[in-house]
Short mmCIF file of C-alpha atoms in Angstrom, two decimals:
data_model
loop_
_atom_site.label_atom_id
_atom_site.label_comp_id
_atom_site.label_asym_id
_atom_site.label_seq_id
_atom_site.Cartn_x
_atom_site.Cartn_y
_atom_site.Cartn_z
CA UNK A 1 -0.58 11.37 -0.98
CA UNK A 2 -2.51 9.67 1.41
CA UNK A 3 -5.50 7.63 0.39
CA UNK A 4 -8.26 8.45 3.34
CA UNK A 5 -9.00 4.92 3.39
CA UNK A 6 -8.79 2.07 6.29
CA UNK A 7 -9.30 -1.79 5.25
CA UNK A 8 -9.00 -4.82 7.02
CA UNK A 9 -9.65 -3.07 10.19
CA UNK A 10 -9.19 -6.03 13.48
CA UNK A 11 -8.93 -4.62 17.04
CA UNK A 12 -7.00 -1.73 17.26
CA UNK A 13 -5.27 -1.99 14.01
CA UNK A 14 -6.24 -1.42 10.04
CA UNK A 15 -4.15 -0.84 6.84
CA UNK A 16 -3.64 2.50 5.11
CA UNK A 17 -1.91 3.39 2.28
CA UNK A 18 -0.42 6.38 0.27
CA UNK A 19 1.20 7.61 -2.59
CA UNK A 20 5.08 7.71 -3.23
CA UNK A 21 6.80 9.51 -5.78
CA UNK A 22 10.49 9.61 -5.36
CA UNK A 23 13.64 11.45 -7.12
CA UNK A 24 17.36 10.03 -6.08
CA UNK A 25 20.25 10.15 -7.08
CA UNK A 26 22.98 7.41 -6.43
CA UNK A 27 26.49 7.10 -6.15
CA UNK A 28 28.12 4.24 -7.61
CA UNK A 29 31.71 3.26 -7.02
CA UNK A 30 34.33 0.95 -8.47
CA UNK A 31 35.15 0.70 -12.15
CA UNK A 32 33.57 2.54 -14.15
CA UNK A 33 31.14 4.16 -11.31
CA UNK A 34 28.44 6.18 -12.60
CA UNK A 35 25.88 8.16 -10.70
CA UNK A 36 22.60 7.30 -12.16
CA UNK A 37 19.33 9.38 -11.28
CA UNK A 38 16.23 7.37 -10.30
CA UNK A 39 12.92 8.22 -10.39
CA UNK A 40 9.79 6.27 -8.67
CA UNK A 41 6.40 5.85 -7.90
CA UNK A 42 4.80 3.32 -5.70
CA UNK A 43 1.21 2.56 -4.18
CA UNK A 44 2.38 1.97 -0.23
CA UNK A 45 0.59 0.11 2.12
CA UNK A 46 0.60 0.83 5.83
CA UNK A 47 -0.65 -1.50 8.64
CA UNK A 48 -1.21 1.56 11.86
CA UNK A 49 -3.58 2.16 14.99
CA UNK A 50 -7.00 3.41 14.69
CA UNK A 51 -7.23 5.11 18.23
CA UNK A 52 -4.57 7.70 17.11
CA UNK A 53 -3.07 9.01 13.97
CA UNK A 54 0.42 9.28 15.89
CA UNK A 55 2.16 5.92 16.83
CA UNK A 56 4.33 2.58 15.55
CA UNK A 57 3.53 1.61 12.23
CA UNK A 58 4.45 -1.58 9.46
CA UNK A 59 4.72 -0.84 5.36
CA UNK A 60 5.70 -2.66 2.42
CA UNK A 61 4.89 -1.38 -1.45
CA UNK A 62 5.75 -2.08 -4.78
CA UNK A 63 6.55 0.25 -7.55
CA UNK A 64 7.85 1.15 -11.07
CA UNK A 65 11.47 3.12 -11.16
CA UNK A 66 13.07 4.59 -14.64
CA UNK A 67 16.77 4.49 -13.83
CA UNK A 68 19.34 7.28 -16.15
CA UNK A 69 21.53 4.57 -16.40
CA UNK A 70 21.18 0.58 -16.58
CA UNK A 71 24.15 0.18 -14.59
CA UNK A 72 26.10 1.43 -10.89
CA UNK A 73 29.45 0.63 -12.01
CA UNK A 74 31.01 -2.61 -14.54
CA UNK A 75 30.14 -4.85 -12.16
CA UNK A 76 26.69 -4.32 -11.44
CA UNK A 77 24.34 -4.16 -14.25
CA UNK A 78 20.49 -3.72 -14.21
CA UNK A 79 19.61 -4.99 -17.83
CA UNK A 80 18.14 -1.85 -19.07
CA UNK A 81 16.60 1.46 -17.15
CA UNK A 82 13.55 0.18 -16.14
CA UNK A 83 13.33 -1.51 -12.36
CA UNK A 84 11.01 -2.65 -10.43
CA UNK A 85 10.77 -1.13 -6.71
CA UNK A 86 9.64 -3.12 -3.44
CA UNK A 87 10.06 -2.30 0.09
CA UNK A 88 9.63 -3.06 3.80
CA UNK A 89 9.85 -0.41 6.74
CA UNK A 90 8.57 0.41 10.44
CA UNK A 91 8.27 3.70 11.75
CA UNK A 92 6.97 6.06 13.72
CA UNK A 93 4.12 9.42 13.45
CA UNK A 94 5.05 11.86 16.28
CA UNK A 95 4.35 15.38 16.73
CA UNK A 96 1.48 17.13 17.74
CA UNK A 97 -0.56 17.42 14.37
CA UNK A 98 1.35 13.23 13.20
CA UNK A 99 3.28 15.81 11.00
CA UNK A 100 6.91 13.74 11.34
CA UNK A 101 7.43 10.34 10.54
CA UNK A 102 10.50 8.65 10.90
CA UNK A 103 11.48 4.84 9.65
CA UNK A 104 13.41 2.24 8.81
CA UNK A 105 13.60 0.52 5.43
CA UNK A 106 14.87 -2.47 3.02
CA UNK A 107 14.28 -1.99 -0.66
CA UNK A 108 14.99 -3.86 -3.60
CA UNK A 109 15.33 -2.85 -7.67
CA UNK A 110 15.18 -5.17 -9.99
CA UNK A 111 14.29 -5.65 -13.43
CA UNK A 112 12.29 -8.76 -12.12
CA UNK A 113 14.09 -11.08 -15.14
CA UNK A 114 13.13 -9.09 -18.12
CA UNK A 115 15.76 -8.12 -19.23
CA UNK A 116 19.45 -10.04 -18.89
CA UNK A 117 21.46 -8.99 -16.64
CA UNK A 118 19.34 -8.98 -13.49
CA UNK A 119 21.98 -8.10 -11.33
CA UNK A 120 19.43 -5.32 -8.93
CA UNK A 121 20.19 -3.97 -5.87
CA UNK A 122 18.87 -3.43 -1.79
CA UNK A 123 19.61 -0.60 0.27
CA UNK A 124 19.07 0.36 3.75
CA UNK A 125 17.42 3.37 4.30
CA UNK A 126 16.71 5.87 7.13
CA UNK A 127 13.43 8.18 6.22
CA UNK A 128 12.80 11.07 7.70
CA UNK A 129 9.58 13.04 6.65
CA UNK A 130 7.46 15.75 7.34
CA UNK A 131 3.26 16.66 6.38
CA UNK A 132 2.86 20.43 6.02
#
């Protein structure tokens, strides 16, 4: 959901921001794998152009996650089901209506030290998305 909005706007550039809600499912591996379902929202913040709603963009955001398990496997374990979310990315909006957006992004989980263990985890994801 995007917000409509543009802040900080300097030369060509100004930040954005939208909405995430996400639903994934992981696959842990090892002993005593499990394959817990995770479920997020996060307020996103986008630094784009303002000549053109299709080009190279910037994002980071941080969110809540409720996790259906509190660990990935015996070796990795989150402390209870509630994480923290945070991210980084770059993209790009292509297409003729800046309906496809494809990027690149690191994101964390974490309990953020609330509970003990804290052991979170980072992936490396490859978005693809597209605005009906």
């Amino acid at each position: 959901w995007d917000w409509q909005k543009k802040w900080f706007e300097a030369g060509n550039w100004h930040v954005s921001g939208y909405w995430e809600a996400t639903l994934g499912r992981w696959n842990g591996g090892g002993q005593g794998a499990t394959k817990p379902w995770d479920v997020g929202f996060t307020p996103v913040f986008r630094l784009q152009r303002n000549d053109r709603p299709t080009g190279v963009y910037l994002e980071g955001g941080i969110g809540l996650h409720l996790l259906s398990e509190d660990r990935i496997n015996k070796g990795r374990l989150f402390g209870g089901n509630f994480s923290f979310g945070d991210h980084i990315g770059a993209g790009v909006v292509f297409g003729e209506r800046a309906q496809y957006d494809f990027g690149l992004r690191v994101q964390h989980l974490s309990n953020a030290g609330l509970n003990d263990p804290n052991d979170g985890i980072t992936f490396r994801q490859v978005r693809f998305t597209y605005s009906f």
